[in-house]
Short mmCIF file of C-alpha atoms in Angstrom, two decimals:
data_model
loop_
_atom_site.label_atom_id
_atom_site.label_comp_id
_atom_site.label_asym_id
_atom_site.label_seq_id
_atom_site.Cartn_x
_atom_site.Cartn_y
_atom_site.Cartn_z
CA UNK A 1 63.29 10.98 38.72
CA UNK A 2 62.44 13.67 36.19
CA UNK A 3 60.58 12.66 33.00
CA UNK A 4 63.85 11.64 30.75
CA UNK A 5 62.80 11.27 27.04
CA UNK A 6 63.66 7.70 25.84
CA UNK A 7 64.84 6.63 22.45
CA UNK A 8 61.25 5.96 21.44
CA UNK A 9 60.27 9.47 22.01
CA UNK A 10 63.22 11.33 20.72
CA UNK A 11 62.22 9.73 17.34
CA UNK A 12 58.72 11.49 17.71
CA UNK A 13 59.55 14.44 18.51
CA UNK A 14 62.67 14.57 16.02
CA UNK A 15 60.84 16.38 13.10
CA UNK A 16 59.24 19.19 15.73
CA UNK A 17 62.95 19.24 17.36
CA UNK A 18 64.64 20.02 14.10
CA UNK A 19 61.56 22.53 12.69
CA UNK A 20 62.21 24.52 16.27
CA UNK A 21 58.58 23.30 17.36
CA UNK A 22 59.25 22.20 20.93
CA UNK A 23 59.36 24.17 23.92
CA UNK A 24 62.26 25.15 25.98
CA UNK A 25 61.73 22.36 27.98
CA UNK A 26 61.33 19.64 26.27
CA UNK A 27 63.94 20.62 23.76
CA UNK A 28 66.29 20.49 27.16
CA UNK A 29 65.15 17.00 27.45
CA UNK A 30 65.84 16.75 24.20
CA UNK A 31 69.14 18.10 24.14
CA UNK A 32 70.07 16.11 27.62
CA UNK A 33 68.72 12.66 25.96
CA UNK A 34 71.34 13.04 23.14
CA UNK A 35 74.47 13.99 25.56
CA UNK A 36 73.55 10.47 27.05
CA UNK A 37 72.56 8.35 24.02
CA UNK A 38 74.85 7.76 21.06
CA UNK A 39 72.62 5.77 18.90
CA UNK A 40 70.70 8.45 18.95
CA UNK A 41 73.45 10.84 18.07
CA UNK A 42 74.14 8.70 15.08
CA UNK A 43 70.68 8.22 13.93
CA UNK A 44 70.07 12.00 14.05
CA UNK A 45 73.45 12.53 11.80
CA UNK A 46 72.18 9.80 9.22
CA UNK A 47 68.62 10.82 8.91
CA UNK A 48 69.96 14.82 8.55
CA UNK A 49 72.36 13.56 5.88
CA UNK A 50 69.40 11.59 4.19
CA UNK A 51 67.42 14.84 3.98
CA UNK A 52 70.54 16.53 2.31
CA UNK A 53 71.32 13.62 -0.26
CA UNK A 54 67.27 13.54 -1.18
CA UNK A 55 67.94 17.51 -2.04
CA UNK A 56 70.59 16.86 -4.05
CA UNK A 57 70.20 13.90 -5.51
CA UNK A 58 68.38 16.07 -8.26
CA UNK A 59 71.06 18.56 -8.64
CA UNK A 60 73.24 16.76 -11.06
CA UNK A 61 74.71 19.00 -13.64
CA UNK A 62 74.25 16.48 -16.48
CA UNK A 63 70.90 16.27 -15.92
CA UNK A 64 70.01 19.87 -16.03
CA UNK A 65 70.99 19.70 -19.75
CA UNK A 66 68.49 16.78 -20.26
CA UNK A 67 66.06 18.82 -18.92
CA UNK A 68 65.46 20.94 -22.20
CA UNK A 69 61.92 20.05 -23.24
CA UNK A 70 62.78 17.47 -26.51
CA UNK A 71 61.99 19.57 -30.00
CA UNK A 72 59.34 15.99 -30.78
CA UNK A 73 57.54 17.06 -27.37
CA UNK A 74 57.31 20.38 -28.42
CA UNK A 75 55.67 19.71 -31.60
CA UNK A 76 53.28 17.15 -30.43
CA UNK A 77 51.92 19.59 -27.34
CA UNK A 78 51.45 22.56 -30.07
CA UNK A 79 49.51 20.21 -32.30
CA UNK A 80 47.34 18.93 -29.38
CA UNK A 81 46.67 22.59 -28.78
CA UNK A 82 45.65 24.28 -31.89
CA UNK A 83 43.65 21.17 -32.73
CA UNK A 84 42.07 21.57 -29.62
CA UNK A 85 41.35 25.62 -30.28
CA UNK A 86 41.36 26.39 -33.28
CA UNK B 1 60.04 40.00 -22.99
CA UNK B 2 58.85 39.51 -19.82
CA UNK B 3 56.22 37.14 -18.36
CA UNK B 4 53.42 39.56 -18.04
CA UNK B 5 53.83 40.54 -22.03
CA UNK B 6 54.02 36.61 -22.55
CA UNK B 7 50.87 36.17 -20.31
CA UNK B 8 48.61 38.76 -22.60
CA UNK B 9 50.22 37.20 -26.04
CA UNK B 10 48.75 34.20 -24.57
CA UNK B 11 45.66 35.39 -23.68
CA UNK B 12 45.03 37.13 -27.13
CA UNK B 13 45.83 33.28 -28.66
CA UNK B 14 49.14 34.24 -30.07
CA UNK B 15 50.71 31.26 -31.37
CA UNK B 16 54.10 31.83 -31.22
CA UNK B 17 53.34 32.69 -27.61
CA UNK B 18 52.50 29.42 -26.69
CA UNK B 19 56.04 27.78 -27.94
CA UNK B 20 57.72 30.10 -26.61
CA UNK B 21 56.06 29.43 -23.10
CA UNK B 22 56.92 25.86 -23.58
CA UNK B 23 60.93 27.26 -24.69
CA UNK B 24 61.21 29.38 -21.57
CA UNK B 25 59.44 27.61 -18.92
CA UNK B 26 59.05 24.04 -20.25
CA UNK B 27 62.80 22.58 -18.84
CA UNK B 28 62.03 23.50 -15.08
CA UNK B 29 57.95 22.35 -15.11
CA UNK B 30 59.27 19.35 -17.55
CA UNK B 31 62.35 18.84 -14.64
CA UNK B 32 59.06 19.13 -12.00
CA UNK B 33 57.22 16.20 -13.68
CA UNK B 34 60.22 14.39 -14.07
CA UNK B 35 61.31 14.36 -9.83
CA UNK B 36 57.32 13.36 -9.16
CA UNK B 37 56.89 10.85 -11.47
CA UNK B 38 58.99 6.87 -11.73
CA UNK B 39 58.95 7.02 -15.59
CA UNK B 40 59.95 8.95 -18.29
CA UNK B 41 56.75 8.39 -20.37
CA UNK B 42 54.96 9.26 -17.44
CA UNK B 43 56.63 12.70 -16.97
CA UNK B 44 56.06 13.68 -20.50
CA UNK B 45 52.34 12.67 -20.91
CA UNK B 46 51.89 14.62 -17.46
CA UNK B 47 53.93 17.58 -19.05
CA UNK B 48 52.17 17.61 -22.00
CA UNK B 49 48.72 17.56 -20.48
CA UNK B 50 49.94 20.35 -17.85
CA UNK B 51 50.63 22.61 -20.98
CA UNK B 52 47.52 21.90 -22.17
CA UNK B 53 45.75 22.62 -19.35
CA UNK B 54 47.56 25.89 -19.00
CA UNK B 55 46.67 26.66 -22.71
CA UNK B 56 42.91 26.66 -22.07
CA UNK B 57 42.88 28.09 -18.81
CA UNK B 58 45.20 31.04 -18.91
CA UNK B 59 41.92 33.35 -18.39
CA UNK B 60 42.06 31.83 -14.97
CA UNK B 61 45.71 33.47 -13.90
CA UNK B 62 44.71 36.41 -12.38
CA UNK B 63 48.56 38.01 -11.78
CA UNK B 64 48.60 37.88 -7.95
CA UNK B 65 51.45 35.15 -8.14
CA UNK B 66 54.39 34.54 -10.08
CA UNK B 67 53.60 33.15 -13.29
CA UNK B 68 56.11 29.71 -12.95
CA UNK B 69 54.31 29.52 -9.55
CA UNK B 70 51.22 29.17 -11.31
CA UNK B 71 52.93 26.97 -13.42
CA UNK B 72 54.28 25.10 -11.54
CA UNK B 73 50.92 24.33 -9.14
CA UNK B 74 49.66 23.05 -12.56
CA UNK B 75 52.46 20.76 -13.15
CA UNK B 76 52.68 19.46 -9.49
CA UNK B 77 48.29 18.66 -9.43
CA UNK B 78 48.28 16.84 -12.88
CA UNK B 79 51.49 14.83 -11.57
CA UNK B 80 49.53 14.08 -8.49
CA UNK B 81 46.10 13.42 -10.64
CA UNK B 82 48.25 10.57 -11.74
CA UNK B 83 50.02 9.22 -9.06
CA UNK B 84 46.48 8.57 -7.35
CA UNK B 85 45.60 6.84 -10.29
CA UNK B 86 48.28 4.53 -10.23
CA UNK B 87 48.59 1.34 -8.31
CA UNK B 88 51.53 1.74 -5.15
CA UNK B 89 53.71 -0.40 -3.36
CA UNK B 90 52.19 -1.48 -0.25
CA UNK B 91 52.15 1.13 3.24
CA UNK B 92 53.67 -2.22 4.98
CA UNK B 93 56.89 -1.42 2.86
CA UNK B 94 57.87 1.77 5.39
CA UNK B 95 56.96 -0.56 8.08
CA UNK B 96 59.61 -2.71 7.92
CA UNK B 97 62.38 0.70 6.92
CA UNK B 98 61.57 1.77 10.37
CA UNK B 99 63.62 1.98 13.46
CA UNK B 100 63.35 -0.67 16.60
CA UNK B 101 63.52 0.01 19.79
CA UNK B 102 63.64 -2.46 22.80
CA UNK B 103 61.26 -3.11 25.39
CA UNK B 104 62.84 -0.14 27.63
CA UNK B 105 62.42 2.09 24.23
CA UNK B 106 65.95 2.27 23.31
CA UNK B 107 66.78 2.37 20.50
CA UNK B 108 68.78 -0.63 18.59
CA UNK B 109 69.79 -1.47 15.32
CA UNK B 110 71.93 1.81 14.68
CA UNK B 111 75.69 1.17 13.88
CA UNK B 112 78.41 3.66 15.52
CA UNK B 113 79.89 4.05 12.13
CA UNK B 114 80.64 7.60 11.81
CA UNK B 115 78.64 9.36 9.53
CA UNK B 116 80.66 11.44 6.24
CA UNK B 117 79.14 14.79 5.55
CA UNK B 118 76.78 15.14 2.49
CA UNK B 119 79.57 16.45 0.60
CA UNK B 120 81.96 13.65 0.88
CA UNK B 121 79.09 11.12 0.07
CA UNK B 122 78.18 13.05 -3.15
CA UNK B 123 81.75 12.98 -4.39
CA UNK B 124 80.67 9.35 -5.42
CA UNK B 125 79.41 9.27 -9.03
CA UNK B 126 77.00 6.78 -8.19
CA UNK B 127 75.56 8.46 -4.85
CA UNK B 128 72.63 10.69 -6.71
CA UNK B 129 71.45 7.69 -9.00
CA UNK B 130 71.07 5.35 -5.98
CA UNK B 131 69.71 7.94 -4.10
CA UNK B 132 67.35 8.82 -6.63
CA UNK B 133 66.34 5.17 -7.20
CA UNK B 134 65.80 4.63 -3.12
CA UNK B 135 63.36 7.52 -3.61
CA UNK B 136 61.53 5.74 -6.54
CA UNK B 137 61.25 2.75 -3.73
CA UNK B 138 59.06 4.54 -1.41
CA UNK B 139 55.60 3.74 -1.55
CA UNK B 140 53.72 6.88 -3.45
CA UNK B 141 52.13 8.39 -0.10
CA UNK B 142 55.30 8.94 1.35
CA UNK B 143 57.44 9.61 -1.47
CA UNK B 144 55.20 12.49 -3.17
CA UNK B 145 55.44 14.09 0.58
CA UNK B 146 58.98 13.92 0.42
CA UNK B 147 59.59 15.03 -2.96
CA UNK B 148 57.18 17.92 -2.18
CA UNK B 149 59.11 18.94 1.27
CA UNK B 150 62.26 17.86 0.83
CA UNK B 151 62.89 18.51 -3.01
CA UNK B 152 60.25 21.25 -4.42
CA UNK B 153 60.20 23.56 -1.27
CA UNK B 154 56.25 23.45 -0.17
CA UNK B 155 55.79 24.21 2.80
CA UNK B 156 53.52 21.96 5.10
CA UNK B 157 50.85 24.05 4.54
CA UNK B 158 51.10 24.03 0.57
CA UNK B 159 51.16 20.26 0.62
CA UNK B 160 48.85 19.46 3.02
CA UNK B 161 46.27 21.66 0.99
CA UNK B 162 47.55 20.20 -2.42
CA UNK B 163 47.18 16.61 -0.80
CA UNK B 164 43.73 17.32 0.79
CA UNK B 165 45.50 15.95 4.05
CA UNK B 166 45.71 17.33 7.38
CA UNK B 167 49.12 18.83 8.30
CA UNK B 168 50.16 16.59 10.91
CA UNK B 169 49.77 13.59 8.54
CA UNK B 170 51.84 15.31 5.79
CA UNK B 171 54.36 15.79 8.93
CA UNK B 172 54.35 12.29 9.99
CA UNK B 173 54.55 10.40 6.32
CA UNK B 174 57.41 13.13 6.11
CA UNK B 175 59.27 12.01 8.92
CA UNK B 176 58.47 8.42 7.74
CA UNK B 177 60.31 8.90 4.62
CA UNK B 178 62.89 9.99 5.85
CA UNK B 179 63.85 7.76 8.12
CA UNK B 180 62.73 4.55 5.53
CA UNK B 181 65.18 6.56 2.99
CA UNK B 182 67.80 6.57 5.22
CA UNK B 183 67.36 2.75 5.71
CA UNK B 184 67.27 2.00 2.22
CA UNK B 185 70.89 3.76 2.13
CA UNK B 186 72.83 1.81 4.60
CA UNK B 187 74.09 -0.91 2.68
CA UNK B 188 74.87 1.29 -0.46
CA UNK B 189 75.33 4.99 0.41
CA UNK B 190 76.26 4.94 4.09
CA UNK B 191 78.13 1.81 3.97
CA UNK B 192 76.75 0.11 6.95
CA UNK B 193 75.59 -3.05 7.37
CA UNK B 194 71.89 -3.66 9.53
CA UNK B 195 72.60 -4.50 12.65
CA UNK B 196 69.92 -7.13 13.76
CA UNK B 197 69.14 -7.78 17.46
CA UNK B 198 71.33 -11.08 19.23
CA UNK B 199 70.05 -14.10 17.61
CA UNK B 200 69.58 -12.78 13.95
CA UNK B 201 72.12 -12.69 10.71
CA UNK B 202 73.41 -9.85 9.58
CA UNK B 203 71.37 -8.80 6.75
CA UNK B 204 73.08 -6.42 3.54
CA UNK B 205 76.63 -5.32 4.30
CA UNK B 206 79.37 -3.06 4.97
CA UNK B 207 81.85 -4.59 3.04
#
């Protein structure tokens, strides 16, 4: 029997898999693992939405308007600074 | 006015230049601080010191990158001048967020609840604040990886060199991460309760 990827080594290879690191052939082992395995299947669709929800979970357009550095902040930084060189 | 004007106003210790530094560029680097760091205080005092430092060592940008990249590198070290400092939650922590497998290597533990898209889960008001505060969770080794990757953009290489790790590490805490964020989002976000070997309760819940 050919060397068949298990579970255990689809999730070490998963970051190279998804960066396009492997090689053609263990990507087909790869590939072949996941027609067989559904947990796997799912676990690769959770983790990939994960890495979408951690890039947005930033993006909220309320918060860009909080982002506006706060007039006190502004003051104290200038003061530090021309104390600092006069 | 464009950055390179701004950048000799600086250098000739204009004072209006200064402000207006902090007016144009301040909300991103101030948003920057803000994603690396847990507190508000925290972001400001490394803000404010990141300004500083910019102040007194303009003479140093030498024009070969983007000004807000230089910027920003100051924003991100003093952020993670801190972070070191501080104490973290325990490595042991991700342990436990990671995925079993059985003594044949398969893998267990991971519901057949289909997955929504990104889109549908973000529709939620409270899906970015949960997510955000499931970040916050990590322990800081793993987190500022992610938030580098995942949220700022750096590349591997850029991290690894900001981190003084090697790249494989900064690939493997990565991967880590993710895969303890997407535990800590089961119960809440992804509305699935753990699934624990025979002989176990369920834990958290799918309600």
């Amino acid at each position: 029997m050919g060397p068949m990827l298990t579970c255990r080594d689809v999730e070490h290879f998963l970051l190279d898999y998804l960066e396009g690191r492997l090689g053609l052939a263990k990507r087909a082992l790869f590939k072949a693992h996941l027609l067989m395995c559904d947990e796997c299947v799912r676990y690769i669709e959770r983790y990939e939405a994960t890495i979408a929800l951690g890039k947005a979970a930033f993006d909220d357009p309320d918060r860009d308007a909080a982002d506006e550095v706060p007039e006190d902040l502004i003051d104290a930084i200038v003061d530090v600074q021309r104390s600092a060189d006069p | 006015m464009d950055d390179s004007q701004l950048v000799a106003r600086l250098r000739d210790k204009d004072d209006d230049a200064f402000v207006d530094l902090l007016r144009r560029h301040g909300p991103k680097l101030l948003a920057v601080a803000r994603r690396l760091m847990r507190s508000e205080d925290d972001a400001r005092d490394c803000f404010q010191e990141s300004m500083l430092t910019v102040s007194s060592r303009i003479a140093d940008f030498r024009g070969d990158s983007a000004l807000s990249t230089w910027l920003h590198r100051i924003v991100v070290n003093t952020c993670l001048q801190k972070l070191r400092k501080a104490s973290t939650r325990s490595e042991a922590f991700i342990d436990d967020l990671m995925p079993s497998f059985d003594d044949r290597d398969c893998r267990i533990g991971e519901s057949s609840v289909p997955v929504p898209t990104p889109q549908v889960l973000l529709e939620q008001a409270e899906t970015r604040r949960i997510v955000r505060a499931a970040i916050d969770d990590l322990p800081d080794a793993f987190r500022t990886v992610l938030v580098l990757r995942d949220i700022e953009g750096l590349s591997a290489a850029e991290v690894a060199e900001l981190l003084e790790i090697e790249r494989n590490l900064v690939n493997v805490r990565l991967h880590r991460a993710r895969a303890a964020l997407k535990k800590l989002l089961e119960p809440t976000v992804f509305g699935v309760g753990e699934v624990m070997p025979e002989g176990a309760a369920a834990k958290g819940g799918s309600k």
